[in-house]
Tab-separated table of C-alpha atoms in Angstrom:
chain	number	residue	atom	x	y	z
A	689	MET	CA	5.648	-23.863	58.288
A	690	ALA	CA	5.700	-21.104	56.197
A	691	ALA	CA	7.467	-17.415	56.665
A	692	ASP	CA	11.303	-16.396	55.669
A	693	LYS	CA	13.476	-18.104	53.715
A	694	ASN	CA	15.138	-21.583	55.663
A	695	PRO	CA	13.878	-19.652	59.089
A	696	VAL	CA	15.189	-21.200	62.147
A	697	TYR	CA	13.361	-20.867	65.767
A	698	ARG	CA	14.380	-22.526	69.067
A	699	CYS	CA	12.645	-24.919	71.259
A	700	ILE	CA	11.776	-22.945	74.235
A	701	GLU	CA	12.684	-25.871	76.601
A	702	CYS	CA	16.002	-26.430	76.039
A	703	SER	CA	16.920	-23.754	73.251
A	704	LYS	CA	18.143	-26.309	70.632
A	705	GLU	CA	17.448	-25.428	66.562
A	706	SER	CA	14.073	-26.187	64.878
A	707	ARG	CA	13.233	-25.707	61.059
A	708	GLU	CA	9.506	-25.004	62.264
A	709	LEU	CA	7.199	-24.165	65.104
A	710	TYR	CA	4.211	-25.843	64.083
A	711	ARG	CA	3.058	-28.195	60.255
A	712	ASP	CA	-0.386	-27.454	58.583
A	713	TYR	CA	-1.986	-30.622	56.859
A	714	ARG	CA	-4.712	-28.504	55.611
A	715	HIS	CA	-8.228	-27.980	56.187
A	716	GLY	CA	-7.101	-26.094	59.594
A	717	VAL	CA	-5.141	-29.311	61.017
A	718	LEU	CA	-2.187	-27.744	62.579
A	719	LYS	CA	0.366	-29.600	64.596
A	720	ILE	CA	2.730	-28.088	66.837
A	721	THR	CA	6.433	-29.572	66.372
A	722	ILE	CA	8.072	-31.980	68.872
A	723	CYS	CA	11.805	-31.411	69.747
A	724	LYS	CA	14.218	-33.538	68.602
A	725	SER	CA	16.494	-33.119	71.441
A	726	CYS	CA	13.881	-32.880	74.556
A	727	GLN	CA	10.941	-34.410	73.310
A	728	LYS	CA	8.666	-31.352	73.759
A	729	PRO	CA	6.805	-29.041	72.314
A	730	VAL	CA	8.751	-26.500	70.006
A	731	ASP	CA	6.954	-23.582	71.485
A	732	LYS	CA	3.867	-24.102	73.136
A	733	TYR	CA	2.982	-20.219	73.236
A	734	ILE	CA	1.982	-20.009	69.434
A	735	GLU	CA	-1.234	-21.441	70.733
A	736	TYR	CA	-1.402	-19.368	73.824
A	737	ASP	CA	-3.336	-15.693	74.471
A	738	PRO	CA	-0.793	-12.584	74.523
A	739	VAL	CA	-1.831	-11.857	77.646
A	740	ILE	CA	-0.588	-15.061	78.898
A	741	ILE	CA	2.512	-15.027	77.431
A	742	LEU	CA	3.200	-11.279	79.253
A	743	ILE	CA	1.939	-12.426	82.150
A	744	ASN	CA	4.805	-15.607	81.907
A	745	ALA	CA	7.430	-13.018	80.737
A	746	MET	CA	6.586	-10.554	83.416
A	747	LEU	CA	7.532	-13.959	85.726
A	748	CYS	CA	10.891	-13.803	84.316
A	749	LYS	CA	10.194	-17.504	82.705
A	750	ALA	CA	12.790	-18.212	80.219
A	751	GLN	CA	10.430	-19.795	77.858
A	752	ALA	CA	8.490	-16.852	77.372
A	753	TYR	CA	11.543	-14.932	76.988
A	754	ARG	CA	12.837	-17.912	74.023
A	755	HIS	CA	9.479	-17.286	71.922
A	756	VAL	CA	9.263	-13.464	72.835
A	757	LEU	CA	13.366	-13.536	71.070
A	758	PHE	CA	13.630	-16.357	68.726
A	759	ASN	CA	9.721	-17.507	67.493
A	760	THR	CA	8.086	-13.565	66.910
A	761	SER	CA	8.915	-10.960	64.526
A	762	ILE	CA	8.725	-8.361	67.250
A	763	ASN	CA	10.447	-5.318	66.382
A	764	ILE	CA	9.449	-2.707	68.946
A	765	HIS	CA	12.508	-2.304	70.862
A	766	GLY	CA	13.568	0.763	69.266
A	767	LYS	CA	10.191	2.717	69.597
A	768	LEU	CA	10.464	1.111	73.217
A	769	CYS	CA	13.363	2.299	74.149
A	770	ILE	CA	12.184	5.746	73.139
A	771	PHE	CA	9.206	5.753	74.844
A	772	CYS	CA	11.214	3.730	78.346
A	773	LEU	CA	14.050	7.013	78.348
A	774	LEU	CA	10.632	9.594	77.969
A	775	CYS	CA	9.483	7.921	81.058
A	776	GLU	CA	12.926	7.543	82.748
A	777	ALA	CA	12.992	11.509	81.797
A	778	TYR	CA	9.514	12.540	83.044
A	779	THR	CA	10.317	10.583	86.228
A	780	ARG	CA	13.226	12.721	86.689
A	781	TRP	CA	11.604	16.097	85.848
A	782	LEU	CA	8.664	15.083	88.370
A	783	GLN	CA	11.221	15.001	90.951
A	784	LEU	CA	12.980	18.498	90.149
A	785	PRO	CA	11.447	21.367	92.427
A	786	GLY	CA	8.291	23.159	91.259
A	787	SER	CA	7.992	21.280	87.991
A	788	SER	CA	4.767	20.239	88.568
A	789	ASN	CA	3.607	23.741	89.770
A	790	ILE	CA	4.094	25.648	86.403
A	791	THR	CA	0.326	26.453	85.142
A	792	ASN	CA	0.886	29.704	83.074
A	793	PRO	CA	2.041	29.029	79.219
A	794	GLU	CA	3.921	32.765	79.312
A	795	ASP	CA	6.061	32.160	81.832
A	796	ILE	CA	9.674	31.856	81.272
A	797	ILE	CA	10.019	29.320	83.972
A	798	ARG	CA	7.950	26.806	82.163
A	799	TYR	CA	10.558	27.129	78.839
A	800	ALA	CA	13.334	26.837	81.475
A	801	LYS	CA	11.332	23.542	82.970
A	802	GLU	CA	10.661	21.809	79.173
A	803	TRP	CA	15.136	22.542	78.761
A	804	ASP	CA	15.273	20.433	81.820
A	805	PHE	CA	13.346	17.734	80.269
A	806	TYR	CA	15.620	17.486	77.876
A	807	ARG	CA	18.594	17.428	79.160
A	808	LEU	CA	17.371	14.957	81.985
A	809	PHE	CA	16.216	12.777	78.356
A	810	GLY	CA	19.843	13.279	77.325
A	811	ILE	CA	21.314	11.943	80.418
A	812	ALA	CA	19.086	8.876	80.603
A	813	ALA	CA	20.184	8.282	76.372
A	814	LEU	CA	23.885	8.099	78.231
A	815	GLU	CA	23.175	6.147	80.866
A	816	LEU	CA	21.468	3.533	79.245
A	817	THR	CA	24.565	3.984	76.478
A	818	ALA	CA	27.160	3.958	79.456
A	819	TYR	CA	24.987	0.607	81.131
A	820	LEU	CA	24.919	-1.354	78.115
A	821	THR	CA	28.205	-0.764	76.790
A	822	GLY	CA	29.107	-2.230	79.913
A	823	VAL	CA	27.396	-5.357	80.053
A	824	PHE	CA	28.766	-5.441	76.507
A	825	ILE	CA	32.420	-5.205	77.508
A	826	ALA	CA	31.980	-7.957	80.429
A	827	LEU	CA	30.529	-10.448	77.945
A	828	CYS	CA	32.737	-9.865	75.094
A	829	LEU	CA	35.824	-10.302	77.626
A	830	ALA	CA	33.770	-13.397	79.838
A	831	ARG	CA	32.557	-15.323	76.628
A	832	PRO	CA	34.245	-13.595	73.780
A	833	LYS	CA	32.665	-16.727	71.458
A	834	THR	CA	29.177	-15.849	72.338
A	835	LEU	CA	29.434	-12.706	70.656
A	836	GLN	CA	31.400	-13.162	67.729
A	837	SER	CA	28.777	-11.250	64.795
A	838	TYR	CA	26.877	-8.330	63.975
A	839	ALA	CA	23.779	-10.449	64.385
A	840	ASP	CA	24.783	-11.382	67.854
A	841	PHE	CA	24.961	-8.048	68.955
A	842	ALA	CA	22.104	-6.782	67.502
A	843	LEU	CA	20.311	-9.302	69.150
A	844	LEU	CA	21.550	-9.001	72.457
A	845	LEU	CA	20.684	-5.585	72.248
A	846	LYS	CA	16.886	-6.598	71.292
A	847	ALA	CA	16.459	-8.525	74.180
A	848	LEU	CA	18.261	-5.765	76.322
A	849	LEU	CA	15.991	-3.256	75.343
A	850	LEU	CA	12.533	-5.645	75.436
A	851	SER	CA	13.434	-6.592	78.862
A	852	SER	CA	13.437	-3.330	80.075
A	853	TYR	CA	10.070	-2.731	79.489
A	854	GLY	CA	9.433	-2.758	83.170
A	855	LYS	CA	10.516	0.951	83.625
A	856	LEU	CA	6.992	1.791	81.897
A	857	LEU	CA	5.719	2.014	85.384
A	858	LEU	CA	7.839	4.351	86.684
A	859	ILE	CA	4.991	7.022	85.174
A	860	PRO	CA	1.950	5.447	87.261
A	861	ALA	CA	4.490	5.495	90.272
A	862	VAL	CA	4.951	8.918	90.175
A	863	ILE	CA	1.848	10.316	89.125
A	864	TRP	CA	0.144	8.435	91.753
A	865	GLU	CA	2.179	9.938	94.585
A	866	HIS	CA	2.255	8.521	97.562
A	867	ASP	CA	4.399	7.214	101.010
A	868	TYR	CA	5.844	4.570	99.557
A	869	THR	CA	6.417	5.840	95.967
A	870	ASN	CA	10.734	6.064	96.213
A	871	LEU	CA	10.481	1.840	96.926
A	872	CYS	CA	8.530	1.751	94.471
A	873	LEU	CA	10.825	3.366	92.189
A	874	ARG	CA	13.402	1.014	93.367
A	875	LEU	CA	11.153	-2.258	92.893
A	876	ILE	CA	10.723	-1.045	89.394
A	877	THR	CA	14.735	-0.842	88.725
A	878	LEU	CA	15.078	-4.195	90.529
A	879	PHE	CA	12.524	-5.713	88.227
A	880	VAL	CA	14.165	-4.527	85.497
A	881	LEU	CA	17.988	-5.587	85.876
A	882	THR	CA	16.172	-8.710	86.569
A	883	SER	CA	14.737	-8.884	83.158
A	884	ASN	CA	17.813	-7.983	81.675
A	885	MET	CA	19.660	-10.732	83.561
A	886	GLN	CA	17.141	-12.984	82.407
A	887	ALA	CA	17.768	-11.749	78.335
A	888	ILE	CA	21.079	-12.095	78.702
A	889	ARG	CA	20.778	-15.914	80.128
A	890	VAL	CA	18.365	-16.784	77.344
A	891	THR	CA	19.979	-14.728	74.105
A	892	LEU	CA	23.687	-16.382	75.280
A	893	ASN	CA	22.578	-19.403	76.737
A	894	VAL	CA	25.055	-18.409	79.851
A	895	SER	CA	24.855	-18.999	83.666
A	896	ARG	CA	22.792	-17.020	86.180
A	897	ARG	CA	26.437	-15.816	87.447
A	898	LEU	CA	27.752	-14.344	84.090
A	899	SER	CA	24.351	-12.193	83.561
A	900	PHE	CA	24.619	-10.820	87.331
A	901	LEU	CA	28.472	-10.004	86.551
A	902	ALA	CA	27.143	-8.422	83.311
A	903	ILE	CA	24.581	-6.625	84.765
A	904	LEU	CA	27.242	-5.391	87.503
A	905	ASN	CA	29.856	-3.992	85.156
A	906	GLY	CA	27.112	-1.827	83.747
A	907	LEU	CA	25.947	-1.059	86.359
A	908	LEU	CA	29.582	0.360	87.123
A	909	PHE	CA	29.911	2.276	84.181
A	910	GLU	CA	26.384	3.950	84.457
A	911	ALA	CA	27.548	4.877	88.258
A	912	ALA	CA	30.797	6.207	86.466
A	913	LEU	CA	28.763	8.001	84.169
A	914	PHE	CA	26.490	9.778	87.085
A	915	TYR	CA	30.040	10.609	89.298
A	916	ILE	CA	31.413	12.152	86.129
A	917	HIS	CA	28.664	14.471	85.213
A	918	HIS	CA	28.078	15.540	88.873
A	919	GLU	CA	31.745	16.387	89.383
A	920	GLN	CA	31.787	18.694	86.088
């Protein structure tokens, strides 16, 4: 497969390395490579529609995660992170008293509320940093061999940011306000944490228990930052 110099892909079933995803026999004839380890197609998703891949990712299927992380060149995690932080800040901003009742553009309160939004964006960014720091520290202490290089850290960071796409659901959950809004917000948080846990498992090939403990440590770091902020 023509792509990068000496590309290394992963089998989506067993996570073993593969030098190619398919072989081109010319005249439009392609044959998906069979994994030498598990004897299954290295990546069946290269023939799938993106919508099907997204649905499988939403179901937290490890195969879909491996396809996205190892066998594609998706690099939107930075922009996705910023957008998710904006969604989180906007959600918190809407819950401030009077935020949705500002109509006069000359009103000084409007500008004060805008600064509240920027402040909440900064807090959300700090909380995310604390959460990721807690996750990385837990994994480094438990499995130091899994994170030995910059590339390992970069891949795990990419996996965690991409798997946080569920935060985009915060906006419709708040805008279409109803009696179950708070329940929806909690379910979205649970979905994001579950996706993060699966991303850790797939990226580092570790157990569910270790992934859960890493997420828990990240939440403890985030809670500590929240406590320090509210104590000041």
